mmCIF file of N, CA, C and O in Angstrom:
data_model
loop_
_atom_site.group_PDB
_atom_site.id
_atom_site.type_symbol
_atom_site.label_atom_id
_atom_site.label_comp_id
_atom_site.label_asym_id
_atom_site.label_seq_id
_atom_site.Cartn_x
_atom_site.Cartn_y
_atom_site.Cartn_z
ATOM 1 N N MET A 1 -36.719 -98.327 8.771
ATOM 2 C CA MET A 1 -35.919 -98.060 7.567
ATOM 3 C C MET A 1 -35.851 -99.315 6.735
ATOM 4 O O MET A 1 -35.621 -100.395 7.197
ATOM 5 N N ASN A 2 -36.007 -99.148 5.449
ATOM 6 C CA ASN A 2 -35.988 -100.253 4.514
ATOM 7 C C ASN A 2 -34.682 -100.177 3.719
ATOM 8 O O ASN A 2 -34.454 -99.218 2.998
ATOM 9 N N ILE A 3 -33.829 -101.196 3.808
ATOM 10 C CA ILE A 3 -32.534 -101.161 3.108
ATOM 11 C C ILE A 3 -32.702 -101.209 1.595
ATOM 12 O O ILE A 3 -31.799 -100.812 0.862
ATOM 13 N N PHE A 4 -33.850 -101.645 1.117
ATOM 14 C CA PHE A 4 -34.082 -101.699 -0.313
ATOM 15 C C PHE A 4 -34.532 -100.347 -0.883
ATOM 16 O O PHE A 4 -34.657 -100.184 -2.072
ATOM 17 N N ASN A 5 -34.785 -99.377 -0.005
ATOM 18 C CA ASN A 5 -35.262 -98.079 -0.434
ATOM 19 C C ASN A 5 -34.219 -96.980 -0.179
ATOM 20 O O ASN A 5 -34.553 -95.821 -0.175
ATOM 21 N N LEU A 6 -32.977 -97.335 0.008
ATOM 22 C CA LEU A 6 -31.955 -96.325 0.295
ATOM 23 C C LEU A 6 -31.664 -95.441 -0.898
ATOM 24 O O LEU A 6 -31.204 -94.320 -0.734
ATOM 25 N N GLY A 7 -31.935 -95.891 -2.083
ATOM 26 C CA GLY A 7 -31.670 -95.109 -3.270
ATOM 27 C C GLY A 7 -32.779 -94.151 -3.622
ATOM 28 O O GLY A 7 -32.734 -93.468 -4.629
ATOM 29 N N GLY A 8 -33.807 -94.057 -2.796
ATOM 30 C CA GLY A 8 -34.902 -93.137 -3.051
ATOM 31 C C GLY A 8 -35.843 -93.620 -4.150
ATOM 32 O O GLY A 8 -36.492 -92.833 -4.797
ATOM 33 N N LEU A 9 -35.927 -94.938 -4.347
ATOM 34 C CA LEU A 9 -36.753 -95.480 -5.430
ATOM 35 C C LEU A 9 -38.178 -95.794 -4.973
ATOM 36 O O LEU A 9 -38.938 -96.346 -5.731
ATOM 37 N N GLY A 10 -38.518 -95.444 -3.743
ATOM 38 C CA GLY A 10 -39.842 -95.746 -3.225
ATOM 39 C C GLY A 10 -40.893 -94.816 -3.806
ATOM 40 O O GLY A 10 -40.629 -93.981 -4.649
ATOM 41 N N GLY A 11 -42.101 -94.961 -3.300
ATOM 42 C CA GLY A 11 -43.203 -94.146 -3.799
ATOM 43 C C GLY A 11 -43.260 -92.755 -3.234
ATOM 44 O O GLY A 11 -44.086 -91.964 -3.633
ATOM 45 N N GLU A 12 -42.378 -92.394 -2.302
ATOM 46 C CA GLU A 12 -42.422 -91.078 -1.708
ATOM 47 C C GLU A 12 -41.819 -90.038 -2.662
ATOM 48 O O GLU A 12 -40.847 -90.305 -3.345
ATOM 49 N N GLU A 13 -42.410 -88.868 -2.652
ATOM 50 C CA GLU A 13 -41.923 -87.772 -3.491
ATOM 51 C C GLU A 13 -40.747 -87.113 -2.786
ATOM 52 O O GLU A 13 -40.780 -86.869 -1.608
ATOM 53 N N SER A 14 -39.676 -86.839 -3.534
ATOM 54 C CA SER A 14 -38.528 -86.189 -2.937
ATOM 55 C C SER A 14 -38.819 -84.742 -2.652
ATOM 56 O O SER A 14 -39.631 -84.114 -3.349
ATOM 57 N N PRO A 15 -38.153 -84.138 -1.641
ATOM 58 C CA PRO A 15 -38.373 -82.718 -1.344
ATOM 59 C C PRO A 15 -38.016 -81.837 -2.525
ATOM 60 O O PRO A 15 -38.636 -80.805 -2.761
ATOM 61 N N ARG A 16 -37.002 -82.155 -3.311
ATOM 62 C CA ARG A 16 -36.585 -81.381 -4.472
ATOM 63 C C ARG A 16 -37.679 -81.328 -5.517
ATOM 64 O O ARG A 16 -37.930 -80.307 -6.123
ATOM 65 N N ALA A 17 -38.359 -82.444 -5.731
ATOM 66 C CA ALA A 17 -39.396 -82.493 -6.756
ATOM 67 C C ALA A 17 -40.602 -81.637 -6.376
ATOM 68 O O ALA A 17 -41.279 -81.116 -7.232
ATOM 69 N N ALA A 18 -40.859 -81.476 -5.079
ATOM 70 C CA ALA A 18 -42.009 -80.710 -4.623
ATOM 71 C C ALA A 18 -41.743 -79.210 -4.645
ATOM 72 O O ALA A 18 -42.651 -78.398 -4.653
ATOM 73 N N ALA A 19 -40.474 -78.814 -4.672
ATOM 74 C CA ALA A 19 -40.130 -77.386 -4.648
ATOM 75 C C ALA A 19 -40.384 -76.764 -6.010
ATOM 76 O O ALA A 19 -40.198 -77.382 -7.034
ATOM 77 N N PRO A 20 -40.814 -75.475 -6.024
ATOM 78 C CA PRO A 20 -41.023 -74.809 -7.311
ATOM 79 C C PRO A 20 -39.686 -74.565 -7.994
ATOM 80 O O PRO A 20 -38.664 -74.433 -7.344
ATOM 81 N N GLU A 21 -39.695 -74.502 -9.309
ATOM 82 C CA GLU A 21 -38.486 -74.225 -10.066
ATOM 83 C C GLU A 21 -38.061 -72.794 -9.787
ATOM 84 O O GLU A 21 -38.892 -71.904 -9.689
ATOM 85 N N GLN A 22 -36.740 -72.573 -9.649
ATOM 86 C CA GLN A 22 -36.211 -71.277 -9.270
ATOM 87 C C GLN A 22 -35.504 -70.575 -10.434
ATOM 88 O O GLN A 22 -35.026 -71.212 -11.362
ATOM 89 N N CYS A 23 -35.401 -69.286 -10.301
ATOM 90 C CA CYS A 23 -34.695 -68.434 -11.254
ATOM 91 C C CYS A 23 -33.239 -68.883 -11.361
ATOM 92 O O CYS A 23 -32.631 -69.316 -10.390
ATOM 93 N N SER A 24 -32.670 -68.800 -12.554
ATOM 94 C CA SER A 24 -31.284 -69.219 -12.789
ATOM 95 C C SER A 24 -30.244 -68.158 -12.399
ATOM 96 O O SER A 24 -29.051 -68.442 -12.389
ATOM 97 N N ARG A 25 -30.683 -66.935 -12.087
ATOM 98 C CA ARG A 25 -29.755 -65.878 -11.691
ATOM 99 C C ARG A 25 -29.093 -66.268 -10.371
ATOM 100 O O ARG A 25 -29.756 -66.699 -9.436
ATOM 101 N N LYS A 26 -27.785 -66.153 -10.323
ATOM 102 C CA LYS A 26 -27.028 -66.539 -9.142
ATOM 103 C C LYS A 26 -27.563 -65.857 -7.895
ATOM 104 O O LYS A 26 -27.736 -64.646 -7.862
ATOM 105 N N GLY A 27 -27.864 -66.636 -6.874
ATOM 106 C CA GLY A 27 -28.327 -66.134 -5.590
ATOM 107 C C GLY A 27 -29.821 -65.878 -5.516
ATOM 108 O O GLY A 27 -30.329 -65.610 -4.459
ATOM 109 N N CYS A 28 -30.526 -65.963 -6.623
ATOM 110 C CA CYS A 28 -31.972 -65.698 -6.615
ATOM 111 C C CYS A 28 -32.716 -66.977 -6.248
ATOM 112 O O CYS A 28 -32.420 -68.065 -6.751
ATOM 113 N N ARG A 29 -33.663 -66.840 -5.360
ATOM 114 C CA ARG A 29 -34.485 -67.980 -4.928
ATOM 115 C C ARG A 29 -35.944 -67.842 -5.349
ATOM 116 O O ARG A 29 -36.790 -68.606 -4.930
ATOM 117 N N ALA A 30 -36.231 -66.818 -6.169
ATOM 118 C CA ALA A 30 -37.608 -66.587 -6.606
ATOM 119 C C ALA A 30 -38.077 -67.665 -7.557
ATOM 120 O O ALA A 30 -37.278 -68.291 -8.264
ATOM 121 N N ALA A 31 -39.370 -67.875 -7.585
ATOM 122 C CA ALA A 31 -39.975 -68.856 -8.500
ATOM 123 C C ALA A 31 -39.821 -68.364 -9.937
ATOM 124 O O ALA A 31 -39.843 -67.175 -10.220
ATOM 125 N N ALA A 32 -39.635 -69.316 -10.840
ATOM 126 C CA ALA A 32 -39.457 -68.999 -12.262
ATOM 127 C C ALA A 32 -40.786 -68.603 -12.897
ATOM 128 O O ALA A 32 -41.822 -69.220 -12.631
ATOM 129 N N ASP A 33 -40.736 -67.577 -13.726
ATOM 130 C CA ASP A 33 -41.894 -67.136 -14.493
ATOM 131 C C ASP A 33 -41.649 -67.268 -15.988
ATOM 132 O O ASP A 33 -42.583 -67.257 -16.778
ATOM 133 N N TRP A 34 -40.369 -67.355 -16.411
ATOM 134 C CA TRP A 34 -39.986 -67.357 -17.812
ATOM 135 C C TRP A 34 -38.952 -68.429 -18.107
ATOM 136 O O TRP A 34 -38.160 -68.788 -17.247
ATOM 137 N N GLN A 35 -38.933 -68.885 -19.349
ATOM 138 C CA GLN A 35 -37.905 -69.785 -19.860
ATOM 139 C C GLN A 35 -37.147 -69.024 -20.924
ATOM 140 O O GLN A 35 -37.749 -68.570 -21.895
ATOM 141 N N LEU A 36 -35.859 -68.901 -20.764
ATOM 142 C CA LEU A 36 -35.008 -68.268 -21.771
ATOM 143 C C LEU A 36 -34.356 -69.393 -22.557
ATOM 144 O O LEU A 36 -33.570 -70.191 -22.006
ATOM 145 N N LEU A 37 -34.682 -69.513 -23.831
ATOM 146 C CA LEU A 37 -34.179 -70.566 -24.676
ATOM 147 C C LEU A 37 -32.937 -70.065 -25.395
ATOM 148 O O LEU A 37 -32.936 -68.966 -25.943
ATOM 149 N N TRP A 38 -31.892 -70.880 -25.394
ATOM 150 C CA TRP A 38 -30.631 -70.454 -25.991
ATOM 151 C C TRP A 38 -29.872 -71.667 -26.470
ATOM 152 O O TRP A 38 -30.221 -72.799 -26.179
ATOM 153 N N ASN A 39 -28.825 -71.421 -27.264
ATOM 154 C CA ASN A 39 -27.857 -72.465 -27.601
ATOM 155 C C ASN A 39 -26.536 -71.798 -27.989
ATOM 156 O O ASN A 39 -26.505 -70.638 -28.334
ATOM 157 N N ASN A 40 -25.501 -72.572 -27.882
ATOM 158 C CA ASN A 40 -24.183 -72.095 -28.284
ATOM 159 C C ASN A 40 -23.886 -72.751 -29.648
ATOM 160 O O ASN A 40 -23.652 -73.941 -29.727
ATOM 161 N N PRO A 41 -23.913 -71.966 -30.718
ATOM 162 C CA PRO A 41 -23.754 -72.533 -32.062
ATOM 163 C C PRO A 41 -22.407 -73.219 -32.290
ATOM 164 O O PRO A 41 -22.282 -74.047 -33.206
ATOM 165 N N ARG A 42 -21.429 -72.941 -31.451
ATOM 166 C CA ARG A 42 -20.127 -73.603 -31.608
ATOM 167 C C ARG A 42 -20.166 -75.035 -31.108
ATOM 168 O O ARG A 42 -19.341 -75.845 -31.543
ATOM 169 N N ILE A 43 -21.085 -75.356 -30.218
ATOM 170 C CA ILE A 43 -21.121 -76.716 -29.669
ATOM 171 C C ILE A 43 -22.486 -77.412 -29.774
ATOM 172 O O ILE A 43 -22.543 -78.624 -29.568
ATOM 173 N N HIS A 44 -23.547 -76.690 -30.120
ATOM 174 C CA HIS A 44 -24.879 -77.292 -30.206
ATOM 175 C C HIS A 44 -25.375 -77.253 -31.641
ATOM 176 O O HIS A 44 -25.076 -76.336 -32.399
ATOM 177 N N THR A 45 -26.201 -78.233 -31.986
ATOM 178 C CA THR A 45 -26.855 -78.223 -33.295
ATOM 179 C C THR A 45 -27.861 -77.051 -33.307
ATOM 180 O O THR A 45 -28.333 -76.632 -32.254
ATOM 181 N N PRO A 46 -28.200 -76.533 -34.480
ATOM 182 C CA PRO A 46 -29.086 -75.356 -34.570
ATOM 183 C C PRO A 46 -30.444 -75.537 -33.885
ATOM 184 O O PRO A 46 -30.992 -74.592 -33.341
ATOM 185 N N GLU A 47 -30.973 -76.736 -33.911
ATOM 186 C CA GLU A 47 -32.300 -76.964 -33.319
ATOM 187 C C GLU A 47 -32.272 -77.175 -31.807
ATOM 188 O O GLU A 47 -33.306 -77.124 -31.144
ATOM 189 N N ARG A 48 -31.107 -77.399 -31.239
ATOM 190 C CA ARG A 48 -30.986 -77.638 -29.802
ATOM 191 C C ARG A 48 -31.314 -76.396 -29.019
ATOM 192 O O ARG A 48 -30.926 -75.298 -29.383
ATOM 193 N N ARG A 49 -32.051 -76.528 -27.932
ATOM 194 C CA ARG A 49 -32.390 -75.407 -27.049
ATOM 195 C C ARG A 49 -32.056 -75.766 -25.610
ATOM 196 O O ARG A 49 -32.571 -76.750 -25.073
ATOM 197 N N LYS A 50 -31.216 -74.970 -25.038
ATOM 198 C CA LYS A 50 -30.935 -75.052 -23.597
ATOM 199 C C LYS A 50 -31.912 -74.097 -22.927
ATOM 200 O O LYS A 50 -32.448 -73.193 -23.576
ATOM 201 N N VAL A 51 -32.168 -74.280 -21.646
ATOM 202 C CA VAL A 51 -33.160 -73.450 -20.954
ATOM 203 C C VAL A 51 -32.602 -72.905 -19.659
ATOM 204 O O VAL A 51 -32.046 -73.649 -18.843
ATOM 205 N N TRP A 52 -32.708 -71.592 -19.499
ATOM 206 C CA TRP A 52 -32.491 -70.946 -18.215
ATOM 207 C C TRP A 52 -33.851 -70.469 -17.761
ATOM 208 O O TRP A 52 -34.650 -70.010 -18.561
ATOM 209 N N LEU A 53 -34.086 -70.561 -16.456
ATOM 210 C CA LEU A 53 -35.338 -70.056 -15.889
ATOM 211 C C LEU A 53 -35.099 -68.668 -15.315
ATOM 212 O O LEU A 53 -34.024 -68.384 -14.798
ATOM 213 N N ALA A 54 -36.129 -67.815 -15.393
ATOM 214 C CA ALA A 54 -35.979 -66.450 -14.890
ATOM 215 C C ALA A 54 -37.248 -66.001 -14.160
ATOM 216 O O ALA A 54 -38.349 -66.307 -14.588
ATOM 217 N N CYS A 55 -37.052 -65.267 -13.077
ATOM 218 C CA CYS A 55 -38.155 -64.592 -12.415
ATOM 219 C C CYS A 55 -38.394 -63.289 -13.186
ATOM 220 O O CYS A 55 -37.593 -62.916 -14.048
ATOM 221 N N ASN A 56 -39.458 -62.595 -12.876
ATOM 222 C CA ASN A 56 -39.768 -61.321 -13.560
ATOM 223 C C ASN A 56 -38.645 -60.318 -13.346
ATOM 224 O O ASN A 56 -38.291 -59.577 -14.257
ATOM 225 N N GLU A 57 -38.074 -60.270 -12.139
ATOM 226 C CA GLU A 57 -37.036 -59.287 -11.836
ATOM 227 C C GLU A 57 -35.763 -59.491 -12.649
ATOM 228 O O GLU A 57 -35.105 -58.539 -13.058
ATOM 229 N N HIS A 58 -35.378 -60.747 -12.909
ATOM 230 C CA HIS A 58 -34.092 -61.032 -13.574
ATOM 231 C C HIS A 58 -34.213 -61.398 -15.054
ATOM 232 O O HIS A 58 -33.206 -61.669 -15.694
ATOM 233 N N ARG A 59 -35.401 -61.385 -15.576
ATOM 234 C CA ARG A 59 -35.590 -61.769 -16.996
ATOM 235 C C ARG A 59 -34.729 -60.905 -17.916
ATOM 236 O O ARG A 59 -33.992 -61.428 -18.760
ATOM 237 N N ALA A 60 -34.821 -59.591 -17.786
ATOM 238 C CA ALA A 60 -34.076 -58.686 -18.670
ATOM 239 C C ALA A 60 -32.583 -58.863 -18.530
ATOM 240 O O ALA A 60 -31.840 -58.862 -19.538
ATOM 241 N N TRP A 61 -32.098 -59.047 -17.313
ATOM 242 C CA TRP A 61 -30.654 -59.220 -17.069
ATOM 243 C C TRP A 61 -30.143 -60.489 -17.749
ATOM 244 O O TRP A 61 -29.120 -60.463 -18.428
ATOM 245 N N LEU A 62 -30.861 -61.592 -17.571
ATOM 246 C CA LEU A 62 -30.444 -62.865 -18.169
ATOM 247 C C LEU A 62 -30.551 -62.821 -19.710
ATOM 248 O O LEU A 62 -29.673 -63.350 -20.401
ATOM 249 N N GLU A 63 -31.603 -62.203 -20.241
ATOM 250 C CA GLU A 63 -31.727 -62.058 -21.704
ATOM 251 C C GLU A 63 -30.541 -61.250 -22.255
ATOM 252 O O GLU A 63 -29.946 -61.627 -23.259
ATOM 253 N N ASP A 64 -30.215 -60.132 -21.581
ATOM 254 C CA ASP A 64 -29.096 -59.303 -22.035
ATOM 255 C C ASP A 64 -27.788 -60.079 -22.006
ATOM 256 O O ASP A 64 -26.982 -60.018 -22.936
ATOM 257 N N TYR A 65 -27.588 -60.863 -20.966
ATOM 258 C CA TYR A 65 -26.378 -61.703 -20.840
ATOM 259 C C TYR A 65 -26.257 -62.637 -22.028
ATOM 260 O O TYR A 65 -25.191 -62.749 -22.661
ATOM 261 N N LEU A 66 -27.331 -63.326 -22.361
ATOM 262 C CA LEU A 66 -27.321 -64.271 -23.488
ATOM 263 C C LEU A 66 -27.231 -63.560 -24.836
ATOM 264 O O LEU A 66 -26.496 -64.017 -25.730
ATOM 265 N N GLN A 67 -27.934 -62.448 -24.988
ATOM 266 C CA GLN A 67 -27.906 -61.707 -26.268
ATOM 267 C C GLN A 67 -26.523 -61.139 -26.532
ATOM 268 O O GLN A 67 -26.048 -61.177 -27.689
ATOM 269 N N THR A 68 -25.866 -60.629 -25.527
ATOM 270 C CA THR A 68 -24.517 -60.068 -25.687
ATOM 271 C C THR A 68 -23.547 -61.111 -26.250
ATOM 272 O O THR A 68 -22.642 -60.777 -26.990
ATOM 273 N N ARG A 69 -23.750 -62.364 -25.891
ATOM 274 C CA ARG A 69 -22.857 -63.450 -26.309
ATOM 275 C C ARG A 69 -23.375 -64.159 -27.567
ATOM 276 O O ARG A 69 -22.792 -65.123 -28.018
ATOM 277 N N GLY A 70 -24.497 -63.678 -28.119
ATOM 278 C CA GLY A 70 -25.044 -64.297 -29.335
ATOM 279 C C GLY A 70 -25.649 -65.655 -29.113
ATOM 280 O O GLY A 70 -25.717 -66.467 -30.037
ATOM 281 N N LEU A 71 -26.149 -65.919 -27.901
ATOM 282 C CA LEU A 71 -26.672 -67.244 -27.563
ATOM 283 C C LEU A 71 -28.205 -67.288 -27.460
ATOM 284 O O LEU A 71 -28.802 -68.348 -27.612
ATOM 285 N N TRP A 72 -28.840 -66.155 -27.167
ATOM 286 C CA TRP A 72 -30.282 -66.111 -26.930
ATOM 287 C C TRP A 72 -31.065 -66.439 -28.195
ATOM 288 O O TRP A 72 -30.739 -65.964 -29.279
ATOM 289 N N LYS A 73 -32.132 -67.211 -28.031
ATOM 290 C CA LYS A 73 -33.021 -67.548 -29.155
ATOM 291 C C LYS A 73 -34.423 -66.974 -28.941
ATOM 292 O O LYS A 73 -34.965 -66.354 -29.831
ATOM 293 N N GLU A 74 -35.033 -67.233 -27.772
ATOM 294 C CA GLU A 74 -36.349 -66.708 -27.502
ATOM 295 C C GLU A 74 -36.682 -66.867 -26.020
ATOM 296 O O GLU A 74 -36.065 -67.662 -25.318
ATOM 297 N N THR A 75 -37.669 -66.099 -25.573
ATOM 298 C CA THR A 75 -38.155 -66.184 -24.205
ATOM 299 C C THR A 75 -39.627 -66.545 -24.246
ATOM 300 O O THR A 75 -40.405 -65.944 -24.984
ATOM 301 N N VAL A 76 -40.005 -67.560 -23.464
ATOM 302 C CA VAL A 76 -41.394 -68.021 -23.415
ATOM 303 C C VAL A 76 -41.820 -68.139 -21.968
ATOM 304 O O VAL A 76 -40.989 -68.314 -21.083
ATOM 305 N N PRO A 77 -43.142 -68.050 -21.696
ATOM 306 C CA PRO A 77 -43.585 -68.210 -20.325
ATOM 307 C C PRO A 77 -43.204 -69.584 -19.768
ATOM 308 O O PRO A 77 -43.153 -70.576 -20.508
ATOM 309 N N PHE A 78 -42.903 -69.627 -18.486
ATOM 310 C CA PHE A 78 -42.551 -70.902 -17.837
ATOM 311 C C PHE A 78 -43.701 -71.886 -17.969
ATOM 312 O O PHE A 78 -44.851 -71.530 -17.796
ATOM 313 N N GLY A 79 -43.379 -73.116 -18.320
ATOM 314 C CA GLY A 79 -44.396 -74.135 -18.492
ATOM 315 C C GLY A 79 -44.863 -74.293 -19.927
ATOM 316 O O GLY A 79 -45.611 -75.192 -20.238
ATOM 317 N N SER A 80 -44.385 -73.438 -20.812
ATOM 318 C CA SER A 80 -44.747 -73.524 -22.224
ATOM 319 C C SER A 80 -44.103 -74.754 -22.845
ATOM 320 O O SER A 80 -42.972 -75.120 -22.520
ATOM 321 N N ALA A 81 -44.762 -75.388 -23.767
ATOM 322 C CA ALA A 81 -44.237 -76.570 -24.437
ATOM 323 C C ALA A 81 -43.096 -76.249 -25.385
ATOM 324 O O ALA A 81 -42.347 -77.112 -25.782
ATOM 325 N N ALA A 82 -42.909 -74.999 -25.726
ATOM 326 C CA ALA A 82 -41.854 -74.597 -26.681
ATOM 327 C C ALA A 82 -40.464 -74.988 -26.225
ATOM 328 O O ALA A 82 -39.594 -75.261 -27.045
ATOM 329 N N ALA A 83 -40.224 -75.017 -24.941
ATOM 330 C CA ALA A 83 -38.888 -75.308 -24.418
ATOM 331 C C ALA A 83 -38.494 -76.753 -24.591
ATOM 332 O O ALA A 83 -37.331 -77.105 -24.508
ATOM 333 N N SER A 84 -39.436 -77.647 -24.837
ATOM 334 C CA SER A 84 -39.120 -79.058 -24.948
ATOM 335 C C SER A 84 -38.548 -79.419 -26.315
ATOM 336 O O SER A 84 -38.067 -80.530 -26.499
ATOM 337 N N VAL A 85 -38.532 -78.506 -27.258
ATOM 338 C CA VAL A 85 -38.008 -78.773 -28.596
ATOM 339 C C VAL A 85 -36.503 -78.878 -28.537
ATOM 340 O O VAL A 85 -35.831 -77.964 -28.084
ATOM 341 N N GLY A 86 -35.945 -79.991 -28.980
ATOM 342 C CA GLY A 86 -34.497 -80.123 -29.075
ATOM 343 C C GLY A 86 -33.765 -80.381 -27.780
ATOM 344 O O GLY A 86 -32.551 -80.369 -27.749
ATOM 345 N N GLY A 87 -34.451 -80.589 -26.688
ATOM 346 C CA GLY A 87 -33.781 -80.883 -25.439
ATOM 347 C C GLY A 87 -33.600 -79.661 -24.550
ATOM 348 O O GLY A 87 -33.878 -78.556 -24.947
ATOM 349 N N THR A 88 -33.102 -79.899 -23.362
ATOM 350 C CA THR A 88 -32.887 -78.827 -22.390
ATOM 351 C C THR A 88 -31.494 -78.917 -21.823
ATOM 352 O O THR A 88 -30.691 -79.721 -22.249
ATOM 353 N N ALA A 89 -31.261 -78.095 -20.826
ATOM 354 C CA ALA A 89 -29.959 -78.052 -20.170
ATOM 355 C C ALA A 89 -29.525 -79.424 -19.805
ATOM 356 O O ALA A 89 -28.486 -79.874 -19.910
#
């Protein structure tokens, strides 16, 4: 054990980084297939985009949740560069 590496600053990849990104639906452990881009106009600038990840099964449920509250902006495939505009969660 190296006392200088206790903070995880070594060259080893963390287990979290190696895991696939998961769906944002509570309790779902499926891999993400979609990015749901949204913002809350009461607290975010218009160009800001927050991101929820969704599997195919939960995409419609999460979109409906955001649309009902007037927060949803667009859905793009996971890994698309569109989600990087204006920041993320």
